[in-house]
mmCIF file of C-alpha atoms and ligand atoms in Angstrom:
data_model
loop_
_atom_site.group_PDB
_atom_site.id
_atom_site.type_symbol
_atom_site.label_atom_id
_atom_site.label_comp_id
_atom_site.label_asym_id
_atom_site.label_seq_id
_atom_site.Cartn_x
_atom_site.Cartn_y
_atom_site.Cartn_z
ATOM 1 C CA MET A 1 100.863 89.314 65.532
ATOM 2 C CA PRO A 2 98.860 89.840 68.714
ATOM 3 C CA GLN A 3 100.288 92.344 71.116
ATOM 4 C CA THR A 4 101.733 90.713 74.233
ATOM 5 C CA LEU A 5 101.233 92.921 77.255
ATOM 6 C CA SER A 6 103.431 93.003 80.314
ATOM 7 C CA ALA A 7 101.850 91.937 83.605
ATOM 8 C CA ARG A 8 101.943 95.590 84.596
ATOM 9 C CA ASP A 9 99.985 96.574 81.449
ATOM 10 C CA ILE A 10 97.470 93.818 82.161
ATOM 11 C CA LEU A 11 97.057 95.162 85.706
ATOM 12 C CA ASP A 12 96.274 98.617 84.245
ATOM 13 C CA ARG A 13 93.501 97.068 82.134
ATOM 14 C CA LEU A 14 92.050 94.992 84.976
ATOM 15 C CA VAL A 15 91.940 97.832 87.500
ATOM 16 C CA ALA A 16 90.138 100.028 84.945
ATOM 17 C CA PHE A 17 87.127 97.662 85.130
ATOM 18 C CA PRO A 18 85.222 98.687 88.286
ATOM 19 C CA SER A 19 84.269 95.073 89.007
ATOM 20 C CA VAL A 20 82.708 95.673 92.417
ATOM 21 C CA SER A 21 80.960 92.503 93.607
ATOM 22 C CA ARG A 22 77.454 94.017 93.346
ATOM 23 C CA ASP A 23 78.045 94.863 89.658
ATOM 24 C CA SER A 24 78.661 92.774 86.559
ATOM 25 C CA ASN A 25 82.185 91.485 85.941
ATOM 26 C CA LEU A 26 81.388 90.687 82.295
ATOM 27 C CA PRO A 27 83.334 93.593 80.747
ATOM 28 C CA LEU A 28 86.450 92.342 82.567
ATOM 29 C CA ILE A 29 85.756 88.716 81.583
ATOM 30 C CA ASP A 30 85.190 89.778 77.936
ATOM 31 C CA TRP A 31 88.552 91.460 77.914
ATOM 32 C CA VAL A 32 90.443 88.558 79.519
ATOM 33 C CA GLU A 33 88.742 86.036 77.235
ATOM 34 C CA GLY A 34 89.616 88.146 74.182
ATOM 35 C CA TYR A 35 93.205 88.653 75.266
ATOM 36 C CA LEU A 36 93.725 84.929 75.888
ATOM 37 C CA ALA A 37 92.044 84.097 72.553
ATOM 38 C CA GLU A 38 94.403 86.457 70.697
ATOM 39 C CA HIS A 39 97.205 84.334 72.110
ATOM 40 C CA GLY A 40 95.621 81.058 71.070
ATOM 41 C CA ILE A 41 94.246 80.170 74.498
ATOM 42 C CA GLY A 42 90.626 79.040 74.545
ATOM 43 C CA ALA A 43 88.783 79.878 77.746
ATOM 44 C CA THR A 44 85.443 78.686 79.101
ATOM 45 C CA ARG A 45 82.882 80.843 80.843
ATOM 46 C CA VAL A 46 80.703 79.636 83.665
ATOM 47 C CA PRO A 47 77.817 82.144 83.749
ATOM 48 C CA SER A 48 76.131 83.117 87.010
ATOM 49 C CA PRO A 49 72.497 81.948 87.422
ATOM 50 C CA CYS A 50 71.246 85.470 86.637
ATOM 51 C CA GLY A 51 73.644 85.870 83.703
ATOM 52 C CA THR A 52 75.149 89.180 84.809
ATOM 53 C CA LYS A 53 78.473 87.696 85.911
ATOM 54 C CA ALA A 54 80.741 84.842 84.889
ATOM 55 C CA HIS A 55 83.663 82.771 86.041
ATOM 56 C CA LEU A 56 86.347 81.970 83.478
ATOM 57 C CA PHE A 57 88.769 79.081 83.267
ATOM 58 C CA ALA A 58 91.477 78.133 80.794
ATOM 59 C CA GLN A 59 94.311 75.695 80.320
ATOM 60 C CA VAL A 60 97.651 75.695 78.503
ATOM 61 C CA GLY A 61 99.989 72.763 78.058
ATOM 62 C CA PRO A 62 99.259 69.072 77.550
ATOM 63 C CA ASP A 63 95.754 67.772 78.261
ATOM 64 C CA VAL A 64 96.874 65.473 81.075
ATOM 65 C CA PRO A 65 96.272 65.274 84.830
ATOM 66 C CA GLY A 66 98.749 66.535 87.404
ATOM 67 C CA GLY A 67 98.753 70.210 86.463
ATOM 68 C CA LEU A 68 98.506 73.296 88.597
ATOM 69 C CA ILE A 69 95.680 75.798 89.030
ATOM 70 C CA LEU A 70 96.288 79.510 89.559
ATOM 71 C CA SER A 71 93.160 80.843 91.236
ATOM 72 C CA GLY A 72 92.017 84.423 91.632
ATOM 73 C CA HIS A 73 88.850 86.448 92.006
ATOM 74 C CA THR A 74 87.839 89.234 89.639
ATOM 75 C CA ASP A 75 85.594 91.163 92.020
ATOM 76 C CA VAL A 76 86.689 93.949 94.335
ATOM 77 C CA VAL A 77 85.155 95.687 97.326
ATOM 78 C CA PRO A 78 83.435 99.071 96.838
ATOM 79 C CA VAL A 79 85.127 102.443 97.275
ATOM 80 C CA ASP A 80 81.954 104.155 98.563
ATOM 81 C CA GLY A 81 82.626 106.490 101.449
ATOM 82 C CA GLN A 82 86.380 105.927 101.287
ATOM 83 C CA ASP A 83 88.756 108.831 101.037
ATOM 84 C CA TRP A 84 91.013 108.096 98.049
ATOM 85 C CA THR A 85 93.818 110.455 97.040
ATOM 86 C CA THR A 86 94.144 108.710 93.636
ATOM 87 C CA ASP A 87 91.583 107.480 91.094
ATOM 88 C CA PRO A 88 90.746 103.999 92.414
ATOM 89 C CA TRP A 89 89.977 102.762 88.875
ATOM 90 C CA GLN A 90 93.358 103.678 87.440
ATOM 91 C CA VAL A 91 96.738 102.313 88.489
ATOM 92 C CA THR A 92 98.874 105.149 89.843
ATOM 93 C CA GLU A 93 102.572 104.567 90.439
ATOM 94 C CA ARG A 94 104.008 106.509 93.368
ATOM 95 C CA ASP A 95 106.842 105.902 95.858
ATOM 96 C CA GLY A 96 107.483 102.348 94.729
ATOM 97 C CA ARG A 97 103.820 101.420 94.963
ATOM 98 C CA LEU A 98 100.992 100.745 92.542
ATOM 99 C CA TYR A 99 97.796 102.329 93.846
ATOM 100 C CA GLY A 100 94.291 101.344 92.741
ATOM 101 C CA ARG A 101 91.320 99.257 93.876
ATOM 102 C CA GLY A 102 92.257 95.595 93.562
ATOM 103 C CA THR A 103 95.982 96.122 92.958
ATOM 104 C CA CYS A 104 96.589 94.102 96.117
ATOM 105 C CA ASP A 105 93.331 92.102 96.455
ATOM 106 C CA MET A 106 93.746 90.609 93.985
ATOM 107 C CA LYS A 107 94.055 91.889 90.442
ATOM 108 C CA GLY A 108 97.834 92.074 90.930
ATOM 109 C CA PHE A 109 98.024 88.289 91.112
ATOM 110 C CA VAL A 110 95.375 87.871 88.405
ATOM 111 C CA ALA A 111 97.447 90.061 86.051
ATOM 112 C CA LEU A 112 100.568 88.001 86.796
ATOM 113 C CA ALA A 113 98.638 84.761 86.256
ATOM 114 C CA ILE A 114 97.255 85.922 82.878
ATOM 115 C CA ALA A 115 100.767 86.955 81.781
ATOM 116 C CA ALA A 116 102.077 83.561 82.918
ATOM 117 C CA MET A 117 99.389 81.736 80.893
ATOM 118 C CA VAL A 118 100.391 83.612 77.729
ATOM 119 C CA GLN A 119 104.072 82.985 78.413
ATOM 120 C CA ALA A 120 103.380 79.298 79.082
ATOM 121 C CA ARG A 121 101.594 79.024 75.741
ATOM 122 C CA GLY A 122 104.962 79.420 73.996
ATOM 123 C CA MET A 123 106.701 76.903 76.244
ATOM 124 C CA ASP A 124 106.870 73.136 76.260
ATOM 125 C CA LEU A 125 105.088 72.357 79.534
ATOM 126 C CA SER A 126 105.175 68.813 80.873
ATOM 127 C CA ARG A 127 101.926 69.380 82.835
ATOM 128 C CA PRO A 128 99.081 71.826 82.221
ATOM 129 C CA LEU A 129 98.780 75.231 83.797
ATOM 130 C CA GLN A 130 95.163 76.128 84.509
ATOM 131 C CA LEU A 131 93.660 79.520 85.302
ATOM 132 C CA ALA A 132 90.532 79.908 87.472
ATOM 133 C CA LEU A 133 88.944 83.366 87.715
ATOM 134 C CA SER A 134 85.842 83.756 89.866
ATOM 135 C CA TYR A 135 83.202 86.341 90.734
ATOM 136 C CA ASP A 136 81.590 87.087 94.129
ATOM 137 C CA GLU A 137 84.574 86.128 96.283
ATOM 138 C CA GLU A 138 84.192 89.292 98.326
ATOM 139 C CA VAL A 139 80.565 88.487 99.122
ATOM 140 C CA GLY A 140 81.024 85.055 100.632
ATOM 141 C CA CYS A 141 82.960 82.759 98.254
ATOM 142 C CA MET A 142 79.831 80.732 97.527
ATOM 143 C CA ALA A 143 79.778 81.132 93.740
ATOM 144 C CA VAL A 144 83.200 79.576 93.145
ATOM 145 C CA VAL A 145 81.775 76.086 93.716
ATOM 146 C CA ASP A 146 80.175 76.264 90.224
ATOM 147 C CA LEU A 147 83.557 77.153 88.727
ATOM 148 C CA ILE A 148 85.299 74.268 90.471
ATOM 149 C CA HIS A 149 82.614 71.791 89.385
ATOM 150 C CA ALA A 150 82.905 72.977 85.780
ATOM 151 C CA MET A 151 86.684 72.582 85.876
ATOM 152 C CA VAL A 152 86.417 69.098 87.394
ATOM 153 C CA ASP A 153 83.986 68.133 84.604
ATOM 154 C CA THR A 154 85.981 69.636 81.743
ATOM 155 C CA LEU A 155 89.692 69.590 82.472
ATOM 156 C CA PRO A 156 92.120 66.879 83.522
ATOM 157 C CA ARG A 157 92.460 66.929 87.293
ATOM 158 C CA ALA A 158 95.181 69.284 88.551
ATOM 159 C CA GLU A 159 97.270 68.128 91.493
ATOM 160 C CA ALA A 160 97.564 71.476 93.246
ATOM 161 C CA VAL A 161 95.919 74.876 93.566
ATOM 162 C CA ILE A 162 97.591 78.167 94.419
ATOM 163 C CA VAL A 163 95.085 80.794 95.524
ATOM 164 C CA GLY A 164 96.944 84.053 94.960
ATOM 165 C CA GLU A 165 95.408 86.145 97.744
ATOM 166 C CA PRO A 166 97.918 88.582 99.232
ATOM 167 C CA THR A 167 100.207 86.791 101.704
ATOM 168 C CA THR A 168 103.444 88.662 100.830
ATOM 169 C CA LEU A 169 104.270 85.356 99.082
ATOM 170 C CA ARG A 170 104.340 83.391 102.306
ATOM 171 C CA VAL A 171 102.869 79.922 101.983
ATOM 172 C CA VAL A 172 99.610 79.934 103.921
ATOM 173 C CA THR A 173 98.271 76.451 104.561
ATOM 174 C CA GLY A 174 95.271 77.143 106.747
ATOM 175 C CA HIS A 175 92.446 79.530 107.507
ATOM 176 C CA LYS A 176 89.204 79.433 109.410
ATOM 177 C CA GLY A 177 85.990 78.801 107.584
ATOM 178 C CA GLY A 178 82.794 80.636 108.124
ATOM 179 C CA THR A 179 79.112 80.726 107.631
ATOM 180 C CA GLY A 180 76.401 83.173 108.518
ATOM 181 C CA TYR A 181 72.682 83.600 108.907
ATOM 182 C CA ARG A 182 70.297 86.480 108.733
ATOM 183 C CA VAL A 183 67.671 85.633 111.308
ATOM 184 C CA HIS A 184 64.148 87.061 111.300
ATOM 185 C CA MET A 185 62.188 86.379 114.498
ATOM 186 C CA ARG A 186 58.456 86.844 113.990
ATOM 187 C CA GLY A 187 56.665 87.293 117.304
ATOM 188 C CA PHE A 188 53.143 88.388 118.224
ATOM 189 C CA GLU A 189 52.260 91.871 119.430
ATOM 190 C CA VAL A 190 50.290 92.377 122.623
ATOM 191 C CA HIS A 191 50.389 94.978 125.389
ATOM 192 C CA SER A 192 53.280 94.052 127.607
ATOM 193 C CA SER A 193 50.961 93.893 130.619
ATOM 194 C CA ILE A 194 49.607 90.639 129.120
ATOM 195 C CA LEU A 195 53.011 89.406 128.062
ATOM 196 C CA HIS A 196 52.037 85.773 128.497
ATOM 197 C CA ARG A 197 49.582 85.977 125.570
ATOM 198 C CA GLY A 198 52.100 87.463 123.138
ATOM 199 C CA VAL A 199 55.471 86.448 121.788
ATOM 200 C CA SER A 200 58.298 88.968 122.054
ATOM 201 C CA ALA A 201 60.542 88.565 119.019
ATOM 202 C CA VAL A 202 63.247 90.484 120.894
ATOM 203 C CA MET A 203 63.175 88.275 123.961
ATOM 204 C CA GLU A 204 63.096 85.074 121.895
ATOM 205 C CA ALA A 205 66.065 86.398 119.878
ATOM 206 C CA ALA A 206 67.882 86.855 123.169
ATOM 207 C CA ARG A 207 67.487 83.141 123.874
ATOM 208 C CA LEU A 208 69.182 82.265 120.576
ATOM 209 C CA ILE A 209 71.922 84.802 121.213
ATOM 210 C CA GLN A 210 72.452 83.381 124.668
ATOM 211 C CA TRP A 211 72.831 79.969 123.057
ATOM 212 C CA ALA A 212 75.676 81.498 120.993
ATOM 213 C CA ASN A 213 77.282 82.961 124.133
ATOM 214 C CA GLU A 214 77.197 79.575 125.808
ATOM 215 C CA ARG A 215 78.810 77.879 122.803
ATOM 216 C CA ASN A 216 81.596 80.496 122.850
ATOM 217 C CA ALA A 217 82.271 79.871 126.530
ATOM 218 C CA GLU A 218 82.217 76.112 125.997
ATOM 219 C CA ASN A 219 84.586 76.298 123.010
ATOM 220 C CA ALA A 220 87.003 78.532 124.921
ATOM 221 C CA ARG A 221 87.169 76.007 127.771
ATOM 222 C CA ALA A 222 87.790 73.010 125.475
ATOM 223 C CA THR A 223 91.281 71.804 124.529
ATOM 224 C CA PRO A 224 92.006 72.924 120.955
ATOM 225 C CA GLY A 225 92.329 70.219 118.293
ATOM 226 C CA PRO A 226 95.686 69.788 116.511
ATOM 227 C CA LEU A 227 94.530 71.585 113.360
ATOM 228 C CA ALA A 228 93.160 74.523 115.365
ATOM 229 C CA ALA A 229 96.110 75.130 117.661
ATOM 230 C CA ALA A 230 97.844 77.578 115.293
ATOM 231 C CA PHE A 231 94.891 80.008 115.279
ATOM 232 C CA ASP A 232 94.151 82.929 117.563
ATOM 233 C CA PRO A 233 91.820 82.041 119.175
ATOM 234 C CA PRO A 234 92.192 78.289 118.566
ATOM 235 C CA TRP A 235 88.443 77.634 118.681
ATOM 236 C CA THR A 236 85.282 78.254 116.689
ATOM 237 C CA THR A 237 83.573 81.542 117.526
ATOM 238 C CA LEU A 238 79.962 82.693 117.107
ATOM 239 C CA HIS A 239 79.185 86.365 116.674
ATOM 240 C CA VAL A 240 76.080 88.515 116.485
ATOM 241 C CA GLY A 241 77.071 91.669 114.629
ATOM 242 C CA THR A 242 73.725 93.416 114.158
ATOM 243 C CA ILE A 243 70.316 93.373 115.810
ATOM 244 C CA ALA A 244 67.150 95.441 115.444
ATOM 245 C CA GLY A 245 63.655 94.933 116.739
ATOM 246 C CA GLY A 246 60.624 96.233 118.572
ATOM 247 C CA THR A 247 58.655 99.456 118.407
ATOM 248 C CA ALA A 248 57.811 100.481 121.986
ATOM 249 C CA HIS A 249 58.726 99.660 125.568
ATOM 250 C CA ASN A 250 55.236 98.352 126.328
ATOM 251 C CA ILE A 251 54.533 96.221 123.233
ATOM 252 C CA THR A 252 55.871 92.712 122.788
ATOM 253 C CA ALA A 253 58.009 93.032 119.667
ATOM 254 C CA ARG A 254 56.507 91.563 116.519
ATOM 255 C CA ASP A 255 59.812 91.537 114.634
ATOM 256 C CA CYS A 256 63.466 91.195 115.473
ATOM 257 C CA HIS A 257 66.257 90.802 112.926
ATOM 258 C CA PHE A 258 69.795 89.825 113.757
ATOM 259 C CA SER A 259 72.813 88.316 112.045
ATOM 260 C CA LEU A 260 74.790 85.425 113.439
ATOM 261 C CA SER A 261 78.086 84.291 111.952
ATOM 262 C CA PHE A 262 80.418 81.434 112.766
ATOM 263 C CA ARG A 263 84.195 81.412 112.313
ATOM 264 C CA VAL A 264 85.035 77.755 112.207
ATOM 265 C CA VAL A 265 88.495 76.293 112.876
ATOM 266 C CA PRO A 266 89.845 73.510 110.625
ATOM 267 C CA GLY A 267 88.830 70.239 112.235
ATOM 268 C CA ASP A 268 85.327 71.574 112.972
ATOM 269 C CA ASP A 269 82.685 71.206 110.294
ATOM 270 C CA PRO A 270 80.621 74.331 109.551
ATOM 271 C CA GLU A 271 77.697 72.063 108.619
ATOM 272 C CA THR A 272 77.743 70.490 112.092
ATOM 273 C CA TRP A 273 77.581 73.953 113.645
ATOM 274 C CA CYS A 274 74.711 74.883 111.357
ATOM 275 C CA ALA A 275 72.829 71.721 112.264
ATOM 276 C CA ALA A 276 73.257 72.500 115.984
ATOM 277 C CA PHE A 277 72.052 76.067 115.490
ATOM 278 C CA GLU A 278 69.077 75.029 113.382
ATOM 279 C CA ALA A 279 68.085 72.450 116.004
ATOM 280 C CA GLU A 280 68.074 75.200 118.636
ATOM 281 C CA VAL A 281 66.042 77.409 116.294
ATOM 282 C CA ALA A 282 63.489 74.603 115.899
ATOM 283 C CA ARG A 283 63.272 74.158 119.671
ATOM 284 C CA ILE A 284 62.696 77.864 120.344
ATOM 285 C CA GLU A 285 60.301 78.201 117.407
ATOM 286 C CA ALA A 286 58.202 75.342 118.848
ATOM 287 C CA ASP A 287 57.982 77.223 122.178
ATOM 288 C CA MET A 288 56.909 80.379 120.334
ATOM 289 C CA LYS A 289 54.283 78.576 118.271
ATOM 290 C CA ALA A 290 52.878 76.937 121.405
ATOM 291 C CA ILE A 291 51.827 80.457 122.485
ATOM 292 C CA ARG A 292 50.915 81.858 119.044
ATOM 293 C CA PRO A 293 50.941 79.589 115.971
ATOM 294 C CA GLU A 294 51.726 82.541 113.683
ATOM 295 C CA ALA A 295 55.042 83.126 115.447
ATOM 296 C CA ALA A 296 58.035 81.843 113.454
ATOM 297 C CA ILE A 297 61.772 82.039 112.895
ATOM 298 C CA HIS A 298 63.021 82.573 109.335
ATOM 299 C CA LEU A 299 66.637 81.777 108.464
ATOM 300 C CA ASP A 300 68.567 83.023 105.460
ATOM 301 C CA ARG A 301 71.988 81.437 105.279
ATOM 302 C CA TYR A 302 73.887 83.975 103.228
ATOM 303 C CA PHE A 303 77.424 82.692 103.138
ATOM 304 C CA ALA A 304 79.307 79.471 103.653
ATOM 305 C CA LEU A 305 83.018 79.034 103.389
ATOM 306 C CA PRO A 306 84.792 75.835 104.383
ATOM 307 C CA PRO A 307 87.987 76.157 106.410
ATOM 308 C CA LEU A 308 91.358 75.526 104.751
ATOM 309 C CA ARG A 309 92.890 72.646 106.639
ATOM 310 C CA PRO A 310 96.696 72.415 106.760
ATOM 311 C CA GLU A 311 97.580 69.266 104.797
ATOM 312 C CA ARG A 312 100.292 66.992 105.964
ATOM 313 C CA GLY A 313 102.809 66.625 103.102
ATOM 314 C CA GLY A 314 100.367 68.243 100.640
ATOM 315 C CA ARG A 315 101.442 68.621 96.992
ATOM 316 C CA ALA A 316 100.451 72.283 96.844
ATOM 317 C CA GLU A 317 102.482 73.135 99.928
ATOM 318 C CA GLU A 318 105.504 71.203 98.728
ATOM 319 C CA ARG A 319 105.498 72.810 95.269
ATOM 320 C CA THR A 320 104.832 76.316 96.553
ATOM 321 C CA ARG A 321 107.537 76.105 99.217
ATOM 322 C CA ARG A 322 110.083 75.133 96.564
ATOM 323 C CA LEU A 323 109.126 78.182 94.514
ATOM 324 C CA SER A 324 108.844 80.730 97.302
ATOM 325 C CA GLY A 325 111.664 79.495 99.541
ATOM 326 C CA ASP A 326 109.322 80.056 102.507
ATOM 327 C CA ASN A 327 109.561 77.247 105.039
ATOM 328 C CA GLY A 328 107.581 78.849 107.864
ATOM 329 C CA SER A 329 104.116 77.623 108.714
ATOM 330 C CA HIS A 330 101.400 80.224 108.416
ATOM 331 C CA VAL A 331 97.687 80.374 108.957
ATOM 332 C CA VAL A 332 95.555 83.461 108.423
ATOM 333 C CA SER A 333 92.378 84.775 109.943
ATOM 334 C CA TYR A 334 90.643 85.730 106.672
ATOM 335 C CA GLY A 335 88.774 83.292 104.466
ATOM 336 C CA THR A 336 89.589 82.522 100.831
ATOM 337 C CA GLU A 337 88.300 80.305 98.035
ATOM 338 C CA GLY A 338 91.048 77.852 99.007
ATOM 339 C CA GLY A 339 88.718 76.099 101.419
ATOM 340 C CA GLN A 340 86.286 75.441 98.545
ATOM 341 C CA PHE A 341 89.000 73.966 96.291
ATOM 342 C CA GLN A 342 90.228 71.766 99.123
ATOM 343 C CA ALA A 343 86.674 70.661 99.900
ATOM 344 C CA GLN A 344 86.472 69.443 96.263
ATOM 345 C CA GLY A 345 89.572 67.322 96.773
ATOM 346 C CA TYR A 346 92.365 69.620 95.565
ATOM 347 C CA SER A 347 95.604 70.048 97.467
ATOM 348 C CA THR A 348 95.540 73.813 98.111
ATOM 349 C CA VAL A 349 97.596 76.662 99.547
ATOM 350 C CA VAL A 350 97.183 80.424 99.575
ATOM 351 C CA CYS A 351 100.199 82.331 98.312
ATOM 352 C CA GLY A 352 100.299 85.634 96.480
ATOM 353 C CA PRO A 353 102.052 88.985 96.340
ATOM 354 C CA GLY A 354 101.010 91.993 98.404
ATOM 355 C CA ASP A 355 100.008 92.517 102.002
ATOM 356 C CA ILE A 356 96.456 91.822 103.180
ATOM 357 C CA ALA A 357 96.771 94.932 105.386
ATOM 358 C CA GLN A 358 96.353 97.025 102.222
ATOM 359 C CA ALA A 359 93.316 95.118 100.974
ATOM 360 C CA HIS A 360 89.891 96.820 101.132
ATOM 361 C CA GLN A 361 91.561 100.098 102.235
ATOM 362 C CA PRO A 362 91.279 103.550 100.674
ATOM 363 C CA ASP A 363 94.450 104.075 98.615
ATOM 364 C CA GLU A 364 94.887 100.310 98.296
ATOM 365 C CA PHE A 365 98.296 99.516 96.831
ATOM 366 C CA ILE A 366 100.766 96.776 96.082
ATOM 367 C CA GLU A 367 104.502 97.374 96.518
ATOM 368 C CA ILE A 368 106.218 97.206 93.138
ATOM 369 C CA ASP A 369 108.802 94.918 94.747
ATOM 370 C CA GLN A 370 106.009 92.524 95.740
ATOM 371 C CA PHE A 371 104.561 92.613 92.231
ATOM 372 C CA LYS A 372 108.001 91.816 90.801
ATOM 373 C CA ALA A 373 108.547 89.081 93.375
ATOM 374 C CA GLY A 374 105.204 87.591 92.299
ATOM 375 C CA ALA A 375 106.362 87.637 88.669
ATOM 376 C CA ALA A 376 109.634 85.924 89.633
ATOM 377 C CA PHE A 377 107.667 83.320 91.594
ATOM 378 C CA LEU A 378 105.579 82.481 88.508
ATOM 379 C CA ASP A 379 108.712 82.475 86.292
ATOM 380 C CA ARG A 380 110.196 79.807 88.559
ATOM 381 C CA LEU A 381 106.925 77.916 88.412
ATOM 382 C CA LEU A 382 106.963 77.898 84.603
ATOM 383 C CA ALA A 383 110.624 76.867 84.522
ATOM 384 C CA GLU A 384 109.812 73.975 86.836
ATOM 385 C CA MET A 385 106.833 72.937 84.720
ATOM 386 C CA THR A 386 108.960 72.665 81.576
ATOM 387 C CA ALA A 387 111.727 70.705 83.281
HETATM 388 ZN ZN1 ZN B 401 90.730 88.665 97.955
#
């Protein structure tokens, strides 16, 4: 007989794998795959292009459409430079809390979902329960698209997705999307006294940054769309977080690097924003090249996350509200993989135990009451799926 672990025991195992996004998650995936297999649940890996990481998906119940996906990420943020009073890679119970990296974001939910899969295996489900575990959520949510495509190709189509990011089990139906660029401006160095024969990478960068400022001002003046109205602020914002360039006050800068990111409200399309930005880049690059052909602008788009758009009468919202009893309407300011599932045609909400305020913090924790409430939520889900 295989040993059936409690969700709490599973959480202990998961936290003990230091699955920081920059490192491999394969030891964790090996363990989950093995544990599910011991309980008769076959799982499928979707390896990363470089082979050092993998997504994992699985299904229990009848092989028919109309099931439900429980989605979670296996990676966690680093603990470098953080002042922890407990071992981040071991669950420590103290004052009604479970401390450890990922307990809140989001191995707590992943542990509950794995326990629910094993429990569901012994039940007579009318629709399938599917599990989707990803890597690289914390570094831009781009990888999960491969997981979703593999599930679409392999499994009967589920009718709803619950992304179990910490929302204290409130039903979150919307979040902003985002995308970002690393921009490298390549200018041409001359003495600044003959500025007109050189190209200052710093000053050309300023033109692009000014373009971003103007878009912000324009967006703030516009009337928010109906899907954006719930957000603070209810418009798409552009932000330059870092910039570096130049070597001396009297040399036109050869190089300038900056990062530009967009937070995009539902109703706006990140791709439209990117097209507008890239058109401006092309315009400025042409001006630079007219002075020195070797001048150039290099773009590296390093993350892209579609917004989660509140659905009117969506299946995921309806089902999750029944289970959680939460009838408020909530949007959040952080991104999740929910936008990617929705972009692939799934009705999607974000709902999971724990408070996002504790995510990414030193001494990250989940309240034991929240963990138990998450277990009760999934118990009700299973009961409903057998009815
Ligand atoms: Zn998360």
